[in-house]
Amino acid sequence: MKSARCALFAYHEMGYACMEALLKMGAPIAALFTHRDDAHEEIWWRSCAELAARHGVPAHFDDSVDALGAKISALKPALLYSFSYRHLIPASVLELAPLGAFNLHPSLLPAYRGRAPVNWVLVNGERETGVSLHYMVARADAGDIVGQRAVAIDDTDNALTLYRKLIPLGVDLIEELHPKIVAGTAPRRKMEISKGSYFGRRRPDDGKIDWHWPARRIFNLVRAVTHPYPGAFCFVGGRKLLVWEAKIGAENGTCGAPGRVVRESADGGLEIAAGEGIVVVEVAQFEGGVESIAREALSQAGRVADIIQFD
């Protein structure tokens, strides 16, 4: 195992944790290919580049396809790993690793192939998700499956807490399967893509709330895109209001026109009529304003009692 050189494509906290696991196992990492942090994102994860520097692993940032191929060819790796790497690695590069190229995807493939699966499973109200280690092929998230781990999704989960549930599962897969991959004894199961699903990248505008939706759908959107993501939002008097925390007050019944503030909670939350049921907005923020409990945030637009409808 200590002679099988790895080329690692890694970023984000999953990348850090899995890279750390490989280093602890003594896997020789020939190089790290990673990304520079984007100043527009909330950076909460540990840096793969810093981990590489501490262990004397050369790091490369966002190489072009041509440069990437040349560098990988010169490294002569036995295998490739991709952990939260944001670019599709070309087939010509994947073919340079005789033991194979493997990606750790944060869903139970073939479900939720594609981008942002942690956000999408919450948006869609799933009750279970997980991680999958699979062979990389030219098509994204389509290669044979090596191993999977599952975890339940609770109503208390948001995108960050769910992502953190997935990290130790990914590490477990690497610790179990890396020795088997090197030894040529890893399991391999064909991915049945026709039985799965594919979702594309989510953009900030996908966070707009429609108060005609059922309460659970609105609740799921809020928790799927809250910090560190851009947030769910609506407009009040022409001003953009970000909703950071919410809960379901009632799932059934009609309590007024969708978007109408029904009442204030004792803790400062606002109970708002949905198309079906009630959503309790707990923490909110006008764009450019201060994040606070909902009653205080909405008071910036006048008396809460005067706010009848969200635009």
PDB file of C-alpha atoms in Angstrom:
ATOM      1  CA  MET A   1       0.000   0.000   0.000  1.00  0.00           C
ATOM      2  CA  LYS A   2       2.878   2.376   0.758  1.00  0.00           C
ATOM      3  CA  SER A   3       4.249   2.046  -2.774  1.00  0.00           C
ATOM      4  CA  ALA A   4       1.033   2.938  -4.624  1.00  0.00           C
ATOM      5  CA  ARG A   5       1.468   6.621  -5.463  1.00  0.00           C
ATOM      6  CA  CYS A   6      -1.715   8.691  -5.375  1.00  0.00           C
ATOM      7  CA  ALA A   7      -2.553  11.866  -7.224  1.00  0.00           C
ATOM      8  CA  LEU A   8      -5.189  13.691  -5.214  1.00  0.00           C
ATOM      9  CA  PHE A   9      -7.855  16.114  -6.455  1.00  0.00           C
ATOM     10  CA  ALA A  10      -9.311  17.565  -3.269  1.00  0.00           C
ATOM     11  CA  TYR A  11     -10.993  20.609  -1.781  1.00  0.00           C
ATOM     12  CA  HIS A  12     -13.377  21.559   1.026  1.00  0.00           C
ATOM     13  CA  GLU A  13     -13.740  19.736   4.357  1.00  0.00           C
ATOM     14  CA  MET A  14     -14.413  16.327   2.803  1.00  0.00           C
ATOM     15  CA  GLY A  15     -11.236  16.707   0.791  1.00  0.00           C
ATOM     16  CA  TYR A  16      -9.257  17.625   3.887  1.00  0.00           C
ATOM     17  CA  ALA A  17     -10.623  14.761   6.003  1.00  0.00           C
ATOM     18  CA  CYS A  18     -10.049  12.108   3.327  1.00  0.00           C
ATOM     19  CA  MET A  19      -6.577  13.402   2.485  1.00  0.00           C
ATOM     20  CA  GLU A  20      -5.741  13.325   6.182  1.00  0.00           C
ATOM     21  CA  ALA A  21      -6.951   9.706   6.378  1.00  0.00           C
ATOM     22  CA  LEU A  22      -4.734   8.675   3.461  1.00  0.00           C
ATOM     23  CA  LEU A  23      -1.721  10.355   5.046  1.00  0.00           C
ATOM     24  CA  LYS A  24      -2.356   8.562   8.353  1.00  0.00           C
ATOM     25  CA  MET A  25      -2.454   5.251   6.484  1.00  0.00           C
ATOM     26  CA  GLY A  26       0.920   6.044   4.943  1.00  0.00           C
ATOM     27  CA  ALA A  27      -0.406   6.384   1.406  1.00  0.00           C
ATOM     28  CA  PRO A  28       2.185   8.251  -0.686  1.00  0.00           C
ATOM     29  CA  ILE A  29       0.504  11.331  -2.154  1.00  0.00           C
ATOM     30  CA  ALA A  30       2.531  12.493  -5.141  1.00  0.00           C
ATOM     31  CA  ALA A  31       0.655  15.788  -5.566  1.00  0.00           C
ATOM     32  CA  LEU A  32      -2.489  17.674  -4.639  1.00  0.00           C
ATOM     33  CA  PHE A  33      -4.651  19.408  -7.229  1.00  0.00           C
ATOM     34  CA  THR A  34      -7.002  21.873  -5.579  1.00  0.00           C
ATOM     35  CA  HIS A  35      -8.745  25.266  -5.824  1.00  0.00           C
ATOM     36  CA  ARG A  36      -8.117  28.713  -4.480  1.00  0.00           C
ATOM     37  CA  ASP A  37     -10.793  29.943  -2.068  1.00  0.00           C
ATOM     38  CA  ASP A  38     -13.465  32.222  -3.506  1.00  0.00           C
ATOM     39  CA  ALA A  39     -13.830  35.463  -1.522  1.00  0.00           C
ATOM     40  CA  HIS A  40     -17.580  35.421  -2.240  1.00  0.00           C
ATOM     41  CA  GLU A  41     -18.085  32.171  -0.319  1.00  0.00           C
ATOM     42  CA  GLU A  42     -18.311  31.679   3.448  1.00  0.00           C
ATOM     43  CA  ILE A  43     -15.124  29.684   4.007  1.00  0.00           C
ATOM     44  CA  TRP A  44     -15.639  27.427   7.024  1.00  0.00           C
ATOM     45  CA  TRP A  45     -13.622  24.376   5.962  1.00  0.00           C
ATOM     46  CA  ARG A  46      -9.982  23.501   6.522  1.00  0.00           C
ATOM     47  CA  SER A  47      -7.481  24.022   3.715  1.00  0.00           C
ATOM     48  CA  CYS A  48      -6.240  21.031   1.745  1.00  0.00           C
ATOM     49  CA  ALA A  49      -3.364  23.177   0.469  1.00  0.00           C
ATOM     50  CA  GLU A  50      -2.231  23.910   4.034  1.00  0.00           C
ATOM     51  CA  LEU A  51      -2.407  20.218   4.920  1.00  0.00           C
ATOM     52  CA  ALA A  52      -0.335  19.415   1.835  1.00  0.00           C
ATOM     53  CA  ALA A  53       2.262  22.035   2.783  1.00  0.00           C
ATOM     54  CA  ARG A  54       2.635  20.546   6.277  1.00  0.00           C
ATOM     55  CA  HIS A  55       3.357  17.141   4.764  1.00  0.00           C
ATOM     56  CA  GLY A  56       5.606  18.260   1.915  1.00  0.00           C
ATOM     57  CA  VAL A  57       3.050  17.429  -0.794  1.00  0.00           C
ATOM     58  CA  PRO A  58       3.278  19.669  -3.894  1.00  0.00           C
ATOM     59  CA  ALA A  59       0.042  21.582  -4.506  1.00  0.00           C
ATOM     60  CA  HIS A  60      -1.283  22.798  -7.853  1.00  0.00           C
ATOM     61  CA  PHE A  61      -4.198  25.192  -8.300  1.00  0.00           C
ATOM     62  CA  ASP A  62      -6.839  25.067 -11.046  1.00  0.00           C
ATOM     63  CA  ASP A  63      -4.628  23.833 -13.852  1.00  0.00           C
ATOM     64  CA  SER A  64      -5.780  23.864 -17.463  1.00  0.00           C
ATOM     65  CA  VAL A  65      -6.621  20.505 -18.995  1.00  0.00           C
ATOM     66  CA  ASP A  66      -3.367  20.471 -20.986  1.00  0.00           C
ATOM     67  CA  ALA A  67      -1.223  21.341 -17.971  1.00  0.00           C
ATOM     68  CA  LEU A  68      -3.113  18.843 -15.835  1.00  0.00           C
ATOM     69  CA  GLY A  69      -2.464  15.988 -18.247  1.00  0.00           C
ATOM     70  CA  ALA A  70       1.239  16.755 -18.472  1.00  0.00           C
ATOM     71  CA  LYS A  71       1.681  16.977 -14.702  1.00  0.00           C
ATOM     72  CA  ILE A  72      -0.228  13.765 -13.987  1.00  0.00           C
ATOM     73  CA  SER A  73       1.695  11.895 -16.674  1.00  0.00           C
ATOM     74  CA  ALA A  74       5.004  13.007 -15.140  1.00  0.00           C
ATOM     75  CA  LEU A  75       3.898  11.852 -11.676  1.00  0.00           C
ATOM     76  CA  LYS A  76       3.145   8.305 -12.878  1.00  0.00           C
ATOM     77  CA  PRO A  77       0.516   7.712 -10.156  1.00  0.00           C
ATOM     78  CA  ALA A  78      -0.908   4.280  -9.451  1.00  0.00           C
ATOM     79  CA  LEU A  79      -4.343   5.744  -8.734  1.00  0.00           C
ATOM     80  CA  LEU A  80      -6.285   8.999  -8.603  1.00  0.00           C
ATOM     81  CA  TYR A  81      -8.748  10.212  -5.991  1.00  0.00           C
ATOM     82  CA  SER A  82     -11.233  13.066  -6.238  1.00  0.00           C
ATOM     83  CA  PHE A  83     -12.779  14.474  -3.057  1.00  0.00           C
ATOM     84  CA  SER A  84     -15.023  17.544  -3.510  1.00  0.00           C
ATOM     85  CA  TYR A  85     -12.974  18.665  -6.522  1.00  0.00           C
ATOM     86  CA  ARG A  86     -15.099  21.058  -8.571  1.00  0.00           C
ATOM     87  CA  HIS A  87     -13.931  20.332 -12.117  1.00  0.00           C
ATOM     88  CA  LEU A  88     -14.672  17.329 -14.300  1.00  0.00           C
ATOM     89  CA  ILE A  89     -11.418  15.436 -14.801  1.00  0.00           C
ATOM     90  CA  PRO A  90     -10.964  14.469 -18.477  1.00  0.00           C
ATOM     91  CA  ALA A  91     -10.898  10.808 -19.486  1.00  0.00           C
ATOM     92  CA  SER A  92      -7.382  11.235 -20.874  1.00  0.00           C
ATOM     93  CA  VAL A  93      -6.180  11.993 -17.330  1.00  0.00           C
ATOM     94  CA  LEU A  94      -8.216   9.233 -15.684  1.00  0.00           C
ATOM     95  CA  GLU A  95      -6.557   6.698 -17.971  1.00  0.00           C
ATOM     96  CA  LEU A  96      -3.107   7.561 -16.595  1.00  0.00           C
ATOM     97  CA  ALA A  97      -3.730   5.676 -13.332  1.00  0.00           C
ATOM     98  CA  PRO A  98      -3.361   1.888 -13.776  1.00  0.00           C
ATOM     99  CA  LEU A  99      -5.230   1.045 -10.539  1.00  0.00           C
ATOM    100  CA  GLY A 100      -8.092   3.349 -11.432  1.00  0.00           C
ATOM    101  CA  ALA A 101      -9.523   6.766 -10.643  1.00  0.00           C
ATOM    102  CA  PHE A 102     -12.071   7.144  -7.837  1.00  0.00           C
ATOM    103  CA  ASN A 103     -14.485   9.855  -6.752  1.00  0.00           C
ATOM    104  CA  LEU A 104     -16.258  10.264  -3.423  1.00  0.00           C
ATOM    105  CA  HIS A 105     -19.727  11.658  -4.136  1.00  0.00           C
ATOM    106  CA  PRO A 106     -22.005  12.960  -1.332  1.00  0.00           C
ATOM    107  CA  SER A 107     -25.158  11.033  -2.231  1.00  0.00           C
ATOM    108  CA  LEU A 108     -26.351   7.452  -2.535  1.00  0.00           C
ATOM    109  CA  LEU A 109     -25.647   7.010  -6.232  1.00  0.00           C
ATOM    110  CA  PRO A 110     -27.217   6.714  -8.720  1.00  0.00           C
ATOM    111  CA  ALA A 111     -29.575   9.099  -6.892  1.00  0.00           C
ATOM    112  CA  TYR A 112     -28.561  12.765  -6.973  1.00  0.00           C
ATOM    113  CA  ARG A 113     -25.811  12.577  -9.534  1.00  0.00           C
ATOM    114  CA  GLY A 114     -24.466  16.021 -10.408  1.00  0.00           C
ATOM    115  CA  ARG A 115     -23.998  19.217  -8.425  1.00  0.00           C
ATOM    116  CA  ALA A 116     -24.980  20.254  -4.905  1.00  0.00           C
ATOM    117  CA  PRO A 117     -26.520  16.938  -3.776  1.00  0.00           C
ATOM    118  CA  VAL A 118     -26.453  17.912  -0.088  1.00  0.00           C
ATOM    119  CA  ASN A 119     -28.611  20.947  -0.853  1.00  0.00           C
ATOM    120  CA  TRP A 120     -30.892  19.116  -3.259  1.00  0.00           C
ATOM    121  CA  VAL A 121     -31.762  16.253  -0.897  1.00  0.00           C
ATOM    122  CA  LEU A 122     -32.957  18.827   1.639  1.00  0.00           C
ATOM    123  CA  VAL A 123     -34.865  20.888  -0.925  1.00  0.00           C
ATOM    124  CA  ASN A 124     -36.640  17.716  -2.003  1.00  0.00           C
ATOM    125  CA  GLY A 125     -37.429  16.545   1.518  1.00  0.00           C
ATOM    126  CA  GLU A 126     -35.442  13.296   1.430  1.00  0.00           C
ATOM    127  CA  ARG A 127     -35.166  11.272   4.634  1.00  0.00           C
ATOM    128  CA  GLU A 128     -31.894   9.524   3.805  1.00  0.00           C
ATOM    129  CA  THR A 129     -28.690  10.254   1.939  1.00  0.00           C
ATOM    130  CA  GLY A 130     -25.077   9.160   2.141  1.00  0.00           C
ATOM    131  CA  VAL A 131     -21.759   8.918   0.325  1.00  0.00           C
ATOM    132  CA  SER A 132     -20.590   6.768  -2.564  1.00  0.00           C
ATOM    133  CA  LEU A 133     -17.068   5.860  -3.681  1.00  0.00           C
ATOM    134  CA  HIS A 134     -17.102   5.060  -7.383  1.00  0.00           C
ATOM    135  CA  TYR A 135     -14.849   4.706 -10.379  1.00  0.00           C
ATOM    136  CA  MET A 136     -14.525   7.861 -12.441  1.00  0.00           C
ATOM    137  CA  VAL A 137     -15.371   7.715 -16.137  1.00  0.00           C
ATOM    138  CA  ALA A 138     -15.831  10.423 -18.761  1.00  0.00           C
ATOM    139  CA  ARG A 139     -19.464  10.950 -17.734  1.00  0.00           C
ATOM    140  CA  ALA A 140     -19.978  12.630 -14.348  1.00  0.00           C
ATOM    141  CA  ASP A 141     -20.907  10.346 -11.427  1.00  0.00           C
ATOM    142  CA  ALA A 142     -21.494   7.377 -13.703  1.00  0.00           C
ATOM    143  CA  GLY A 143     -18.759   4.828 -12.964  1.00  0.00           C
ATOM    144  CA  ASP A 144     -19.086   1.533 -11.109  1.00  0.00           C
ATOM    145  CA  ILE A 145     -19.685   1.765  -7.363  1.00  0.00           C
ATOM    146  CA  VAL A 146     -17.028   0.543  -4.939  1.00  0.00           C
ATOM    147  CA  GLY A 147     -18.777   1.280  -1.642  1.00  0.00           C
ATOM    148  CA  GLN A 148     -21.491   3.333   0.051  1.00  0.00           C
ATOM    149  CA  ARG A 149     -22.561   4.541   3.494  1.00  0.00           C
ATOM    150  CA  ALA A 150     -26.019   5.887   4.401  1.00  0.00           C
ATOM    151  CA  VAL A 151     -27.280   8.339   7.025  1.00  0.00           C
ATOM    152  CA  ALA A 152     -30.726   9.526   8.101  1.00  0.00           C
ATOM    153  CA  ILE A 153     -31.845  13.129   7.513  1.00  0.00           C
ATOM    154  CA  ASP A 154     -33.671  14.739  10.435  1.00  0.00           C
ATOM    155  CA  ASP A 155     -35.836  17.855  10.559  1.00  0.00           C
ATOM    156  CA  THR A 156     -33.080  19.417  12.671  1.00  0.00           C
ATOM    157  CA  ASP A 157     -30.593  19.117   9.793  1.00  0.00           C
ATOM    158  CA  ASN A 158     -29.584  21.930   7.517  1.00  0.00           C
ATOM    159  CA  ALA A 159     -27.028  21.824   4.705  1.00  0.00           C
ATOM    160  CA  LEU A 160     -24.069  22.354   7.032  1.00  0.00           C
ATOM    161  CA  THR A 161     -25.068  19.832   9.703  1.00  0.00           C
ATOM    162  CA  LEU A 162     -25.887  17.245   7.041  1.00  0.00           C
ATOM    163  CA  TYR A 163     -22.565  17.786   5.279  1.00  0.00           C
ATOM    164  CA  ARG A 164     -20.810  17.256   8.593  1.00  0.00           C
ATOM    165  CA  LYS A 165     -22.667  13.969   9.035  1.00  0.00           C
ATOM    166  CA  LEU A 166     -21.287  12.807   5.693  1.00  0.00           C
ATOM    167  CA  ILE A 167     -17.612  13.568   6.366  1.00  0.00           C
ATOM    168  CA  PRO A 168     -16.914  10.661   8.767  1.00  0.00           C
ATOM    169  CA  LEU A 169     -18.766   8.326   6.408  1.00  0.00           C
ATOM    170  CA  GLY A 170     -16.441   9.328   3.591  1.00  0.00           C
ATOM    171  CA  VAL A 171     -13.417   8.795   5.799  1.00  0.00           C
ATOM    172  CA  ASP A 172     -14.715   5.334   6.780  1.00  0.00           C
ATOM    173  CA  LEU A 173     -14.989   4.366   3.124  1.00  0.00           C
ATOM    174  CA  ILE A 174     -11.454   5.487   2.351  1.00  0.00           C
ATOM    175  CA  GLU A 175     -10.002   3.725   5.386  1.00  0.00           C
ATOM    176  CA  GLU A 176     -11.784   0.484   4.475  1.00  0.00           C
ATOM    177  CA  LEU A 177     -11.436   0.509   0.706  1.00  0.00           C
ATOM    178  CA  HIS A 178      -8.073   2.114  -0.060  1.00  0.00           C
ATOM    179  CA  PRO A 179      -6.112  -1.016   0.989  1.00  0.00           C
ATOM    180  CA  LYS A 180      -8.461  -3.157  -1.113  1.00  0.00           C
ATOM    181  CA  ILE A 181      -8.114  -0.859  -4.136  1.00  0.00           C
ATOM    182  CA  VAL A 182      -4.327  -1.113  -3.911  1.00  0.00           C
ATOM    183  CA  ALA A 183      -4.510  -4.899  -3.493  1.00  0.00           C
ATOM    184  CA  GLY A 184      -6.924  -5.253  -6.417  1.00  0.00           C
ATOM    185  CA  THR A 185      -9.650  -6.769  -4.215  1.00  0.00           C
ATOM    186  CA  ALA A 186     -12.092  -3.847  -3.981  1.00  0.00           C
ATOM    187  CA  PRO A 187     -15.760  -4.628  -4.742  1.00  0.00           C
ATOM    188  CA  ARG A 188     -17.207  -3.277  -7.962  1.00  0.00           C
ATOM    189  CA  ARG A 189     -20.917  -2.906  -8.753  1.00  0.00           C
ATOM    190  CA  LYS A 190     -22.353  -1.501 -11.967  1.00  0.00           C
ATOM    191  CA  MET A 191     -24.096   1.836 -11.536  1.00  0.00           C
ATOM    192  CA  GLU A 192     -27.683   1.654 -12.806  1.00  0.00           C
ATOM    193  CA  ILE A 193     -28.025   5.240 -13.949  1.00  0.00           C
ATOM    194  CA  SER A 194     -31.547   4.743 -15.285  1.00  0.00           C
ATOM    195  CA  LYS A 195     -32.761   4.108 -11.725  1.00  0.00           C
ATOM    196  CA  GLY A 196     -31.227   7.302 -10.349  1.00  0.00           C
ATOM    197  CA  SER A 197     -31.544  11.055 -10.792  1.00  0.00           C
ATOM    198  CA  TYR A 198     -29.448  14.025 -11.853  1.00  0.00           C
ATOM    199  CA  PHE A 199     -29.528  17.587 -10.490  1.00  0.00           C
ATOM    200  CA  GLY A 200     -27.578  20.601 -11.714  1.00  0.00           C
ATOM    201  CA  ARG A 201     -25.829  23.410  -9.910  1.00  0.00           C
ATOM    202  CA  ARG A 202     -27.968  25.594  -7.628  1.00  0.00           C
ATOM    203  CA  ARG A 203     -27.687  29.365  -7.967  1.00  0.00           C
ATOM    204  CA  PRO A 204     -28.595  32.104  -5.462  1.00  0.00           C
ATOM    205  CA  ASP A 205     -31.803  32.939  -7.364  1.00  0.00           C
ATOM    206  CA  ASP A 206     -33.009  29.372  -6.756  1.00  0.00           C
ATOM    207  CA  GLY A 207     -33.510  30.407  -3.121  1.00  0.00           C
ATOM    208  CA  LYS A 208     -36.617  32.517  -3.761  1.00  0.00           C
ATOM    209  CA  ILE A 209     -39.553  31.570  -1.533  1.00  0.00           C
ATOM    210  CA  ASP A 210     -43.049  31.242  -2.986  1.00  0.00           C
ATOM    211  CA  TRP A 211     -45.462  31.597  -0.081  1.00  0.00           C
ATOM    212  CA  HIS A 212     -48.097  29.664  -2.023  1.00  0.00           C
ATOM    213  CA  TRP A 213     -46.015  26.528  -1.464  1.00  0.00           C
ATOM    214  CA  PRO A 214     -46.860  24.155   1.414  1.00  0.00           C
ATOM    215  CA  ALA A 215     -45.130  24.950   4.715  1.00  0.00           C
ATOM    216  CA  ARG A 216     -42.829  21.930   4.513  1.00  0.00           C
ATOM    217  CA  ARG A 217     -41.559  22.870   1.066  1.00  0.00           C
ATOM    218  CA  ILE A 218     -40.667  26.365   2.292  1.00  0.00           C
ATOM    219  CA  PHE A 219     -39.033  24.964   5.437  1.00  0.00           C
ATOM    220  CA  ASN A 220     -36.966  22.550   3.335  1.00  0.00           C
ATOM    221  CA  LEU A 221     -35.746  25.357   1.075  1.00  0.00           C
ATOM    222  CA  VAL A 222     -34.715  27.547   4.021  1.00  0.00           C
ATOM    223  CA  ARG A 223     -32.633  24.819   5.679  1.00  0.00           C
ATOM    224  CA  ALA A 224     -31.132  23.722   2.365  1.00  0.00           C
ATOM    225  CA  VAL A 225     -29.598  27.123   1.573  1.00  0.00           C
ATOM    226  CA  THR A 226     -29.007  28.751   4.964  1.00  0.00           C
ATOM    227  CA  HIS A 227     -25.457  29.627   6.100  1.00  0.00           C
ATOM    228  CA  PRO A 228     -22.908  29.052   4.666  1.00  0.00           C
ATOM    229  CA  TYR A 229     -25.012  29.249   1.491  1.00  0.00           C
ATOM    230  CA  PRO A 230     -26.631  32.430   0.108  1.00  0.00           C
ATOM    231  CA  GLY A 231     -29.958  31.970   1.911  1.00  0.00           C
ATOM    232  CA  ALA A 232     -33.663  31.688   1.042  1.00  0.00           C
ATOM    233  CA  PHE A 233     -35.355  35.004   0.390  1.00  0.00           C
ATOM    234  CA  CYS A 234     -38.490  36.929  -0.474  1.00  0.00           C
ATOM    235  CA  PHE A 235     -39.291  40.628  -0.923  1.00  0.00           C
ATOM    236  CA  VAL A 236     -41.058  42.893   1.530  1.00  0.00           C
ATOM    237  CA  GLY A 237     -42.014  46.312   0.217  1.00  0.00           C
ATOM    238  CA  GLY A 238     -39.500  45.912  -2.584  1.00  0.00           C
ATOM    239  CA  ARG A 239     -36.663  45.022  -0.196  1.00  0.00           C
ATOM    240  CA  LYS A 240     -34.953  41.628  -0.249  1.00  0.00           C
ATOM    241  CA  LEU A 241     -35.470  39.717   2.990  1.00  0.00           C
ATOM    242  CA  LEU A 242     -33.195  36.753   3.716  1.00  0.00           C
ATOM    243  CA  VAL A 243     -34.714  34.008   5.859  1.00  0.00           C
ATOM    244  CA  TRP A 244     -31.965  32.168   7.741  1.00  0.00           C
ATOM    245  CA  GLU A 245     -33.928  30.029  10.169  1.00  0.00           C
ATOM    246  CA  ALA A 246     -37.480  28.748  10.106  1.00  0.00           C
ATOM    247  CA  LYS A 247     -39.603  25.898  11.382  1.00  0.00           C
ATOM    248  CA  ILE A 248     -42.990  24.421  10.564  1.00  0.00           C
ATOM    249  CA  GLY A 249     -45.793  25.838  12.678  1.00  0.00           C
ATOM    250  CA  ALA A 250     -48.466  23.683  11.040  1.00  0.00           C
ATOM    251  CA  GLU A 251     -48.440  21.444   7.982  1.00  0.00           C
ATOM    252  CA  ASN A 252     -52.167  21.440   7.271  1.00  0.00           C
ATOM    253  CA  GLY A 253     -54.947  23.935   6.923  1.00  0.00           C
ATOM    254  CA  THR A 254     -55.299  27.401   5.449  1.00  0.00           C
ATOM    255  CA  CYS A 255     -54.526  30.201   7.878  1.00  0.00           C
ATOM    256  CA  GLY A 256     -54.866  33.224   5.629  1.00  0.00           C
ATOM    257  CA  ALA A 257     -53.524  34.592   2.382  1.00  0.00           C
ATOM    258  CA  PRO A 258     -50.110  33.070   1.583  1.00  0.00           C
ATOM    259  CA  GLY A 259     -47.434  35.400   2.931  1.00  0.00           C
ATOM    260  CA  ARG A 260     -49.668  37.025   5.522  1.00  0.00           C
ATOM    261  CA  VAL A 261     -48.174  37.452   8.997  1.00  0.00           C
ATOM    262  CA  VAL A 262     -50.648  35.549  11.172  1.00  0.00           C
ATOM    263  CA  ARG A 263     -49.155  36.307  14.589  1.00  0.00           C
ATOM    264  CA  GLU A 264     -45.944  36.867  16.522  1.00  0.00           C
ATOM    265  CA  SER A 265     -44.438  34.137  18.677  1.00  0.00           C
ATOM    266  CA  ALA A 266     -43.333  34.892  22.223  1.00  0.00           C
ATOM    267  CA  ASP A 267     -39.688  34.429  21.201  1.00  0.00           C
ATOM    268  CA  GLY A 268     -39.882  36.982  18.380  1.00  0.00           C
ATOM    269  CA  GLY A 269     -40.651  34.609  15.541  1.00  0.00           C
ATOM    270  CA  LEU A 270     -43.288  35.439  12.936  1.00  0.00           C
ATOM    271  CA  GLU A 271     -45.944  32.892  12.013  1.00  0.00           C
ATOM    272  CA  ILE A 272     -46.643  33.272   8.312  1.00  0.00           C
ATOM    273  CA  ALA A 273     -49.392  31.632   6.288  1.00  0.00           C
ATOM    274  CA  ALA A 274     -48.215  29.304   3.538  1.00  0.00           C
ATOM    275  CA  GLY A 275     -50.291  27.800   0.754  1.00  0.00           C
ATOM    276  CA  GLU A 276     -50.904  25.001   3.217  1.00  0.00           C
ATOM    277  CA  GLY A 277     -49.959  25.323   6.870  1.00  0.00           C
ATOM    278  CA  ILE A 278     -47.793  27.872   8.687  1.00  0.00           C
ATOM    279  CA  VAL A 279     -44.075  28.669   8.574  1.00  0.00           C
ATOM    280  CA  VAL A 280     -42.489  30.267  11.627  1.00  0.00           C
ATOM    281  CA  VAL A 281     -39.691  32.587  10.481  1.00  0.00           C
ATOM    282  CA  GLU A 282     -37.213  32.752  13.372  1.00  0.00           C
ATOM    283  CA  VAL A 283     -34.127  34.557  12.056  1.00  0.00           C
ATOM    284  CA  ALA A 284     -34.112  36.975   9.132  1.00  0.00           C
ATOM    285  CA  GLN A 285     -32.207  39.887   7.648  1.00  0.00           C
ATOM    286  CA  PHE A 286     -32.901  42.597   5.128  1.00  0.00           C
ATOM    287  CA  GLU A 287     -30.165  42.666   2.516  1.00  0.00           C
ATOM    288  CA  GLY A 288     -27.509  45.049   3.809  1.00  0.00           C
ATOM    289  CA  GLY A 289     -29.036  44.990   7.288  1.00  0.00           C
ATOM    290  CA  VAL A 290     -28.325  43.090  10.479  1.00  0.00           C
ATOM    291  CA  GLU A 291     -29.275  39.446  10.963  1.00  0.00           C
ATOM    292  CA  SER A 292     -31.609  39.140  13.954  1.00  0.00           C
ATOM    293  CA  ILE A 293     -34.764  37.515  15.250  1.00  0.00           C
ATOM    294  CA  ALA A 294     -37.592  37.932  12.771  1.00  0.00           C
ATOM    295  CA  ARG A 295     -39.633  40.515  14.668  1.00  0.00           C
ATOM    296  CA  GLU A 296     -36.627  42.838  14.984  1.00  0.00           C
ATOM    297  CA  ALA A 297     -35.578  42.314  11.371  1.00  0.00           C
ATOM    298  CA  LEU A 298     -39.053  43.048  10.013  1.00  0.00           C
ATOM    299  CA  SER A 299     -39.488  46.108  12.228  1.00  0.00           C
ATOM    300  CA  GLN A 300     -37.055  47.871   9.891  1.00  0.00           C
ATOM    301  CA  ALA A 301     -39.889  47.939   7.351  1.00  0.00           C
ATOM    302  CA  GLY A 302     -42.379  49.475   9.807  1.00  0.00           C
ATOM    303  CA  ARG A 303     -44.592  47.922  12.436  1.00  0.00           C
ATOM    304  CA  VAL A 304     -44.785  44.172  11.970  1.00  0.00           C
ATOM    305  CA  ALA A 305     -48.564  44.323  12.210  1.00  0.00           C
ATOM    306  CA  ASP A 306     -48.556  46.507   9.081  1.00  0.00           C
ATOM    307  CA  ILE A 307     -46.792  43.871   6.995  1.00  0.00           C
ATOM    308  CA  ILE A 308     -49.650  42.019   5.381  1.00  0.00           C
ATOM    309  CA  GLN A 309     -48.034  40.335   2.390  1.00  0.00           C
ATOM    310  CA  PHE A 310     -44.582  39.301   1.241  1.00  0.00           C
ATOM    311  CA  ASP A 311     -44.106  40.318  -2.389  1.00  0.00           C
TER     312      ASP A 311
END
